[in-house]
Amino acid sequence: MRHPLMRQPRILKLLLAVALPALSGCQIAVPASAATRLAITDAGSLQAALAAAKPGDRLRLQSGDYGNVLIQNMRFSGRPVLLVPAPGAEPRFTDLNISGSSGLAFAGITFSGSDNPMVNIGESDNVTIAASLFTGATRNADPWDDENRALSIRMSQKVRITDSRFTDIRFAIFVQRSSDVTLERNSFSLLREGLNFAANDNLRIAGNEFSLFRPNYTKKEHPDAVQFWTSGETRGSHCVEISGNRMDFPGEVPVQGIFIRSELAENGKIPDARHKDIRLLGNLYYGSARNAFALSSVDRARVSGNSVLGTDWAERNLGSTPKRDLPDGRGHGGLAPGIFLSNATDITADHNIAMLQFRPVPGVTATDNIDVMDTTQRKGVDWSTLFPPRGKGDTTPDVELLPIAGSDAQKRGIGVLKPLATGPRPGSPEALLRAALATGFHSCG
């Protein structure tokens, strides 16, 4: 079976086969400048090229280890400066710190190191990173020996991270006090923690793949693919779209999917520090954590067209007490996953399919959903009438998680009905960067 990061829907391949070569062949009209003629081979020559660059310049990086790269107080208005590999080159950074800067776009870079965070974008705007690799210093397909975070985005605006791979590192991304941030078509694997968010506006988290998480349960790690919280802040996050993501967590490793909560509102310290205008649309979760999707202290939300399905491990309903941990800390007890909405105001939940669903609570309107029977509740629709038999192993083919032809879910248009287009797209780094730069940002107004 192919690794899930290698899946590409046929229709998407055909479309990109036409679109991306055209993008690859496009030439960016840039003014002649000294920067474009410099040989860039290390951090020093990169600094010199940036100092001489004009908006719209394309800086081509040669292969090599650039070490720690600092970009501070460099602002390019209008067209961004592109930092891309020279033909056939593989530039590698151990650390990148962007501070007080704007108008920068990277593609095709390998970030590999032990600094925490490895890449930092702070008090900056109009920064894009596409088609790049983020990985720990010890590249051994085991995140237990990595203790750092791949990327932090703090107090920044208009940041895009697209078509990139985050793997073999403890923690992928933290976004804090920022606005207009897009995380799209990335893959996240061999991690102990996924994406964390605090006090942000206008976020889009779409088309990403999450798989093969490896938390250390002996350290009481509590992994989530996507988590929102308010601890240490004064407000929640507003205007968020989480759509078309695939979360594939089979085996004895329960990982929560989307967990949104306001500690400040729930403990009464700041009652109005709630999350607002949240949309969960067309996401697919396959795993064994009870809180597959959980929203609490949320105002104005829609939860629609999602599938939350339990693995064979979840069906055993082993619970989450310590005696259920595997001796080496690499596995944990499983539970049937569900969608849970609480402490809510004006939430609509429709056309979802899940193992456990919507206990009646004030503020939630739930219509046209399907509850799949699990071995504990013994309520709902039998799995065999909706889906093919469940497989076992570390990856799960799309066909096993889509409603079968003629099923009630398919007839009524409930849940995720077609293979999701997730993970990095094919194409040259520069073509994918240009595609990212052409996209806008999520807005609620």
Coordinates of C-alpha atoms in Angstrom, one line a residue:
M1 CA 0.0 0.0 0.0
R2 CA 1.3 3.4 -0.9
H3 CA 2.0 6.0 1.8
P4 CA -1.0 8.3 2.3
L5 CA 1.1 11.3 1.3
M6 CA 1.5 9.9 -2.2
R7 CA -2.2 9.7 -2.9
Q8 CA -3.4 12.0 -5.7
P9 CA -7.0 11.9 -7.1
R10 CA -7.1 11.2 -10.8
I11 CA -9.1 14.3 -11.6
L12 CA -6.7 16.5 -9.7
K13 CA -3.8 15.0 -11.5
L14 CA -5.4 15.8 -14.9
L15 CA -6.2 19.3 -14.0
L16 CA -2.7 20.0 -12.6
A17 CA -1.1 18.3 -15.6
V18 CA -2.6 21.1 -17.7
A19 CA -2.3 24.0 -15.2
L20 CA 1.0 23.7 -13.5
P21 CA 3.2 23.2 -16.6
A22 CA 1.7 26.4 -17.9
L23 CA 2.6 28.1 -14.6
S24 CA 6.1 26.5 -14.8
G25 CA 6.7 28.0 -18.2
C26 CA 5.6 31.5 -17.2
Q27 CA 8.3 34.0 -16.7
I28 CA 8.0 36.6 -14.0
A29 CA 8.7 40.0 -15.4
V30 CA 11.3 41.5 -13.0
P31 CA 13.4 44.5 -13.3
A32 CA 17.1 43.9 -13.7
S33 CA 18.9 44.2 -10.5
A34 CA 22.2 43.3 -9.0
A35 CA 20.5 40.8 -6.7
T36 CA 19.4 38.5 -9.5
R37 CA 22.9 38.2 -10.7
L38 CA 24.6 37.3 -7.4
A39 CA 25.7 33.7 -6.8
I40 CA 23.8 32.7 -3.6
T41 CA 25.5 29.8 -1.8
D42 CA 25.3 30.6 1.9
A43 CA 23.7 32.8 4.5
G44 CA 26.1 35.7 3.8
S45 CA 25.5 35.8 0.1
L46 CA 21.8 35.5 0.7
Q47 CA 21.9 38.5 3.0
A48 CA 23.8 40.5 0.3
A49 CA 21.3 39.5 -2.4
L50 CA 18.3 40.5 -0.2
A51 CA 20.0 43.9 0.6
A52 CA 20.2 44.5 -3.2
A53 CA 16.9 43.1 -4.1
K54 CA 13.9 45.0 -5.6
P55 CA 10.2 43.9 -5.4
G56 CA 9.6 41.1 -7.8
D57 CA 13.2 39.9 -8.0
R58 CA 13.8 36.1 -8.2
L59 CA 16.7 35.0 -6.1
R60 CA 18.0 31.5 -7.0
L61 CA 19.6 29.6 -4.2
Q62 CA 22.3 27.1 -4.9
S63 CA 22.6 23.8 -3.0
G64 CA 24.2 24.0 0.4
D65 CA 23.7 24.3 4.1
Y66 CA 22.7 27.9 4.8
G67 CA 22.7 27.4 8.6
N68 CA 20.9 30.0 10.6
V69 CA 19.3 32.7 8.4
L70 CA 18.0 36.0 9.9
I71 CA 15.8 38.3 7.8
Q72 CA 15.1 41.4 9.8
N73 CA 13.4 44.7 8.9
M74 CA 13.4 44.0 5.2
R75 CA 10.2 45.2 3.5
F76 CA 9.3 44.8 -0.2
S77 CA 6.0 46.4 -1.3
G78 CA 4.0 45.3 -4.2
R79 CA 5.4 42.1 -5.7
P80 CA 7.3 39.9 -3.2
V81 CA 10.9 38.8 -3.6
L82 CA 11.0 35.1 -4.5
L83 CA 13.6 32.9 -2.9
V84 CA 13.7 29.6 -4.9
P85 CA 16.2 26.9 -5.7
A86 CA 18.4 27.2 -8.8
P87 CA 17.7 24.4 -11.3
G88 CA 18.5 21.1 -9.6
A89 CA 19.6 22.7 -6.4
E90 CA 18.6 21.7 -2.9
P91 CA 19.2 24.5 -0.4
R92 CA 18.9 23.6 3.3
F93 CA 18.3 26.0 6.3
T94 CA 18.8 24.8 9.9
D95 CA 16.9 27.9 11.1
L96 CA 15.0 30.8 9.6
N97 CA 13.9 33.9 11.6
I98 CA 11.8 36.5 9.8
S99 CA 11.2 39.6 11.9
G100 CA 9.6 42.9 11.1
S101 CA 9.7 42.1 7.4
S102 CA 7.3 41.9 4.4
G103 CA 7.0 40.7 0.8
L104 CA 9.0 37.5 1.0
A105 CA 8.1 34.2 -0.8
F106 CA 10.0 30.9 -0.4
A107 CA 9.7 27.6 -2.2
G108 CA 11.7 24.4 -2.4
I109 CA 13.6 24.9 0.8
T110 CA 14.5 22.1 3.3
F111 CA 14.3 23.3 6.9
S112 CA 16.0 20.8 9.2
G113 CA 17.3 21.6 12.6
S114 CA 16.8 21.5 16.4
D115 CA 16.1 25.2 17.1
N116 CA 12.7 25.9 18.7
P117 CA 11.0 27.1 16.7
M118 CA 13.0 26.1 13.7
V119 CA 11.2 28.7 11.5
N120 CA 9.8 31.8 13.1
I121 CA 7.7 34.5 11.4
G122 CA 7.2 37.4 13.8
E123 CA 5.7 40.8 13.4
S124 CA 5.8 40.4 9.6
D125 CA 3.3 40.4 6.7
N126 CA 3.0 39.0 3.2
V127 CA 5.1 36.0 3.8
T128 CA 4.6 32.8 1.8
I129 CA 6.3 29.4 2.1
A130 CA 5.4 26.8 -0.5
A131 CA 6.6 23.3 -1.6
S132 CA 9.1 23.0 1.2
L133 CA 10.1 20.3 3.7
F134 CA 10.1 20.9 7.5
T135 CA 11.8 18.1 9.5
G136 CA 13.8 17.6 12.7
A137 CA 17.5 17.4 13.0
T138 CA 17.4 13.6 13.4
R139 CA 15.8 12.3 10.3
N140 CA 14.9 8.7 11.4
A141 CA 11.1 8.5 11.0
D142 CA 10.7 8.8 14.8
P143 CA 9.6 12.1 16.4
W144 CA 10.4 10.9 19.9
D145 CA 14.0 12.2 19.7
D146 CA 12.9 15.6 18.5
E147 CA 11.7 18.3 21.0
N148 CA 11.2 21.3 18.8
R149 CA 8.5 23.0 16.8
A150 CA 8.8 23.3 13.0
L151 CA 7.1 26.8 12.6
S152 CA 5.7 29.7 14.7
I153 CA 3.7 32.5 13.3
R154 CA 3.2 35.3 15.8
M155 CA 1.7 38.8 15.5
S156 CA 1.8 38.6 11.7
Q157 CA -0.6 39.1 8.8
K158 CA -1.1 37.6 5.4
V159 CA 0.9 34.4 5.8
R160 CA 0.5 31.4 3.5
I161 CA 2.0 27.9 4.1
T162 CA 1.1 25.6 1.2
D163 CA 2.1 22.3 -0.5
S164 CA 4.7 21.6 2.2
R165 CA 5.6 18.5 4.2
F166 CA 6.0 18.5 8.0
T167 CA 7.5 15.3 9.3
D168 CA 9.7 13.6 11.9
I169 CA 9.5 16.5 14.4
R170 CA 7.7 16.9 17.7
F171 CA 5.3 19.8 16.9
A172 CA 4.2 21.2 13.5
I173 CA 2.8 24.8 13.7
F174 CA 1.8 27.4 16.3
V175 CA -0.2 30.5 15.1
Q176 CA -0.7 33.2 17.7
R177 CA -2.2 36.7 17.6
S178 CA -2.2 36.8 13.8
S179 CA -4.6 37.4 11.0
D180 CA -5.1 36.3 7.4
V181 CA -3.2 33.0 7.7
T182 CA -3.7 30.2 5.2
L183 CA -2.5 26.6 5.8
E184 CA -3.4 24.7 2.7
R185 CA -2.5 21.4 0.9
N186 CA 0.2 20.4 3.4
S187 CA 1.0 17.0 4.9
F188 CA 1.6 16.4 8.5
S189 CA 3.1 13.0 9.5
L190 CA 5.3 11.4 12.1
L191 CA 4.6 14.1 14.7
R192 CA 3.6 14.2 18.3
E193 CA 1.4 17.3 18.0
G194 CA -0.1 19.0 15.0
L195 CA -1.4 22.6 14.7
N196 CA -2.2 25.0 17.6
F197 CA -3.9 28.3 17.4
A198 CA -4.5 31.2 19.9
A199 CA -6.2 34.5 19.5
N200 CA -6.3 34.7 15.6
D201 CA -8.6 36.2 12.9
N202 CA -9.4 35.1 9.4
L203 CA -7.8 31.6 9.2
R204 CA -8.1 29.0 6.5
I205 CA -7.0 25.4 7.2
A206 CA -7.9 23.4 4.1
G207 CA -6.9 20.4 2.1
N208 CA -4.3 19.1 4.6
E209 CA -3.4 15.5 5.4
F210 CA -2.7 14.3 8.9
S211 CA -1.4 10.8 9.5
L212 CA 1.1 8.6 11.4
F213 CA 1.2 10.6 14.6
R214 CA 3.5 9.2 17.2
P215 CA 2.8 10.8 20.6
N216 CA 4.6 9.7 23.7
Y217 CA 1.8 8.6 26.1
T218 CA 4.3 8.0 29.0
K219 CA 4.7 11.8 29.0
K220 CA 1.0 12.3 29.2
E221 CA 1.0 13.9 25.7
H222 CA -2.5 14.7 24.5
P223 CA -2.2 15.0 20.7
D224 CA -4.5 16.9 18.4
A225 CA -4.4 17.5 14.6
V226 CA -5.9 20.9 15.1
Q227 CA -6.4 22.7 18.4
F228 CA -7.7 26.1 19.4
W229 CA -7.3 27.5 23.0
T230 CA -7.2 30.7 25.0
S231 CA -4.9 30.1 27.9
G232 CA -2.7 33.1 28.4
E233 CA -4.7 35.2 26.0
T234 CA -7.6 37.7 26.5
R235 CA -9.8 36.5 23.6
G236 CA -10.7 33.6 21.3
S237 CA -10.2 33.2 17.6
H238 CA -12.6 34.6 15.1
C239 CA -13.5 33.8 11.5
V240 CA -12.1 30.3 10.9
E241 CA -12.7 27.8 8.1
I242 CA -11.5 24.3 8.5
S243 CA -12.4 22.4 5.4
G244 CA -11.6 19.3 3.3
N245 CA -8.9 18.0 5.6
R246 CA -8.2 14.3 6.0
M247 CA -7.2 12.9 9.4
D248 CA -6.1 9.3 9.2
F249 CA -5.1 7.7 12.6
P250 CA -5.6 3.9 12.5
G251 CA -3.9 1.5 14.9
E252 CA -3.4 1.8 18.6
V253 CA -2.7 5.6 18.6
P254 CA -5.8 7.7 19.5
V255 CA -5.4 11.3 18.3
Q256 CA -8.0 14.0 18.5
G257 CA -9.0 15.7 15.2
I258 CA -10.3 19.2 15.8
F259 CA -10.5 20.5 19.4
I260 CA -11.8 24.1 19.9
R261 CA -12.2 25.4 23.5
S262 CA -12.0 28.6 25.5
E263 CA -10.5 28.0 28.9
L264 CA -11.0 31.7 29.8
A265 CA -14.7 31.6 29.0
E266 CA -15.3 28.3 30.8
N267 CA -13.6 29.2 34.0
G268 CA -15.3 32.6 34.1
K269 CA -12.2 34.7 34.0
I270 CA -13.2 36.4 30.7
P271 CA -16.7 35.2 29.8
D272 CA -16.6 36.9 26.4
A273 CA -13.3 35.2 25.3
R274 CA -15.2 32.9 23.0
H275 CA -14.4 31.6 19.6
K276 CA -16.7 33.1 16.9
D277 CA -17.7 32.4 13.3
I278 CA -16.2 28.9 12.9
R279 CA -16.9 26.6 9.9
L280 CA -16.0 22.9 9.9
L281 CA -16.9 21.7 6.4
G282 CA -16.3 18.4 4.6
N283 CA -13.5 17.0 6.9
L284 CA -12.8 13.3 7.3
Y285 CA -11.6 11.8 10.6
Y286 CA -10.7 8.1 11.0
G287 CA -9.3 7.1 14.4
S288 CA -10.0 6.1 18.0
A289 CA -10.1 9.3 20.1
R290 CA -13.4 10.2 21.7
N291 CA -13.2 13.9 20.9
A292 CA -12.7 13.6 17.1
F293 CA -14.4 17.0 16.7
A294 CA -15.2 19.0 19.8
L295 CA -16.4 22.6 19.9
S296 CA -17.0 24.4 23.2
S297 CA -17.5 28.1 24.0
V298 CA -18.2 28.9 20.3
D299 CA -20.7 31.4 18.9
R300 CA -22.0 31.2 15.3
A301 CA -20.7 28.1 13.8
R302 CA -21.6 25.6 11.1
V303 CA -20.5 21.9 11.2
S304 CA -21.5 20.3 7.9
G305 CA -20.7 17.4 5.6
N306 CA -18.1 15.8 7.9
S307 CA -17.3 12.1 8.4
V308 CA -16.1 10.9 11.8
L309 CA -15.4 7.2 11.7
G310 CA -14.0 4.8 14.2
T311 CA -11.2 2.3 13.5
D312 CA -11.4 -1.4 14.6
W313 CA -9.3 -0.3 17.7
A314 CA -12.0 2.3 18.6
E315 CA -14.7 -0.3 18.3
R316 CA -13.1 -2.2 21.2
N317 CA -13.9 0.8 23.4
L318 CA -10.9 0.1 25.6
G319 CA -11.1 3.4 27.5
S320 CA -8.3 5.7 28.3
T321 CA -7.1 4.6 31.8
P322 CA -3.3 4.1 32.3
K323 CA -3.6 0.3 32.4
R324 CA -4.6 0.5 28.7
D325 CA -1.3 2.1 27.7
L326 CA 1.0 -0.1 25.8
P327 CA 4.2 -0.8 27.9
D328 CA 6.5 1.3 25.6
G329 CA 4.2 4.3 25.6
R330 CA 3.6 4.2 21.9
G331 CA -0.1 3.2 22.2
H332 CA -3.1 4.0 24.2
G333 CA -6.7 2.8 24.8
G334 CA -9.3 3.7 22.1
L335 CA -12.8 5.0 22.2
A336 CA -15.5 5.4 19.6
P337 CA -15.0 8.9 18.1
G338 CA -17.7 11.5 17.9
I339 CA -18.7 15.1 17.2
F340 CA -19.4 17.0 20.5
L341 CA -20.8 20.5 20.7
S342 CA -21.3 22.3 24.0
N343 CA -21.6 25.7 25.7
A344 CA -22.7 26.9 22.3
T345 CA -24.6 29.8 20.7
D346 CA -26.1 29.6 17.2
I347 CA -24.4 26.4 15.9
T348 CA -25.9 24.5 13.0
A349 CA -24.8 20.8 12.5
D350 CA -26.1 19.1 9.4
H351 CA -25.2 16.3 6.9
N352 CA -22.6 14.8 9.2
I353 CA -21.9 11.1 9.7
A354 CA -20.3 10.0 13.0
M355 CA -20.0 7.2 15.5
L356 CA -21.3 9.4 18.3
Q357 CA -23.3 12.6 17.7
F358 CA -24.9 15.7 19.2
R359 CA -26.3 15.2 22.6
P360 CA -29.1 17.8 22.8
V361 CA -27.7 21.0 24.1
P362 CA -29.0 24.6 24.0
G363 CA -27.7 26.7 21.1
V364 CA -27.2 23.8 18.7
T365 CA -29.6 22.9 15.8
A366 CA -28.8 19.4 14.4
T367 CA -30.5 18.1 11.3
D368 CA -30.1 15.4 8.7
N369 CA -27.1 13.6 10.4
I370 CA -26.4 9.9 10.6
D371 CA -25.2 8.1 13.8
V372 CA -23.1 5.0 13.0
M373 CA -23.6 2.2 15.5
D374 CA -20.7 1.4 17.8
T375 CA -20.2 -1.5 20.2
T376 CA -20.9 0.5 23.4
Q377 CA -23.9 2.6 22.5
R378 CA -25.5 -0.1 20.3
K379 CA -27.5 2.7 18.6
G380 CA -27.5 4.0 15.1
V381 CA -27.0 2.6 11.6
D382 CA -24.9 -0.5 11.2
W383 CA -21.5 0.1 9.6
S384 CA -22.0 -2.6 7.0
T385 CA -25.0 -0.8 5.4
L386 CA -22.9 2.4 4.9
F387 CA -19.3 1.5 4.3
P388 CA -17.0 -1.3 3.1
P389 CA -15.3 -3.5 5.7
R390 CA -12.7 -1.7 7.7
G391 CA -9.0 -2.6 7.1
K392 CA -6.1 -2.7 9.4
G393 CA -2.7 -1.1 9.3
D394 CA -1.0 2.4 9.2
T395 CA -2.8 3.7 6.2
T396 CA -6.4 3.6 5.0
P397 CA -7.5 3.7 1.3
D398 CA -10.2 6.3 0.4
V399 CA -12.6 3.6 -0.7
E400 CA -12.9 2.2 2.8
L401 CA -14.1 5.6 4.2
L402 CA -16.6 6.6 1.6
P403 CA -20.3 5.6 1.7
I404 CA -21.0 2.7 -0.6
A405 CA -23.3 3.2 -3.6
G406 CA -26.9 3.0 -2.7
S407 CA -26.4 3.6 1.0
D408 CA -28.6 6.0 3.0
A409 CA -25.6 8.4 3.3
Q410 CA -25.0 8.5 -0.4
K411 CA -28.6 8.9 -1.3
R412 CA -29.1 11.8 1.2
G413 CA -25.7 13.4 0.6
I414 CA -24.4 13.0 4.1
G415 CA -20.8 13.0 5.1
V416 CA -17.7 13.1 2.9
L417 CA -18.9 11.5 -0.4
K418 CA -15.8 11.7 -2.7
P419 CA -12.1 11.3 -2.2
L420 CA -10.6 14.5 -0.8
A421 CA -7.9 16.4 -2.7
T422 CA -5.4 16.7 0.1
G423 CA -1.7 17.1 0.6
P424 CA 1.0 18.7 -1.5
R425 CA 0.2 19.0 -5.2
P426 CA 2.5 17.9 -8.0
G427 CA 4.5 20.6 -9.8
S428 CA 7.7 22.5 -9.6
P429 CA 8.4 24.5 -6.4
E430 CA 8.2 27.8 -8.2
A431 CA 4.9 26.9 -10.0
L432 CA 3.4 25.9 -6.7
L433 CA 4.6 29.2 -5.1
R434 CA 3.0 31.2 -7.9
A435 CA -0.2 29.4 -7.4
A436 CA -0.1 30.1 -3.7
L437 CA 0.5 33.8 -4.3
A438 CA -2.5 34.0 -6.5
T439 CA -4.9 32.9 -3.7
G440 CA -6.7 35.2 -1.3
F441 CA -7.4 34.9 2.4
H442 CA -10.5 33.7 4.3
S443 CA -12.9 36.4 5.4
C444 CA -16.2 36.4 7.2
G445 CA -17.4 39.8 6.1

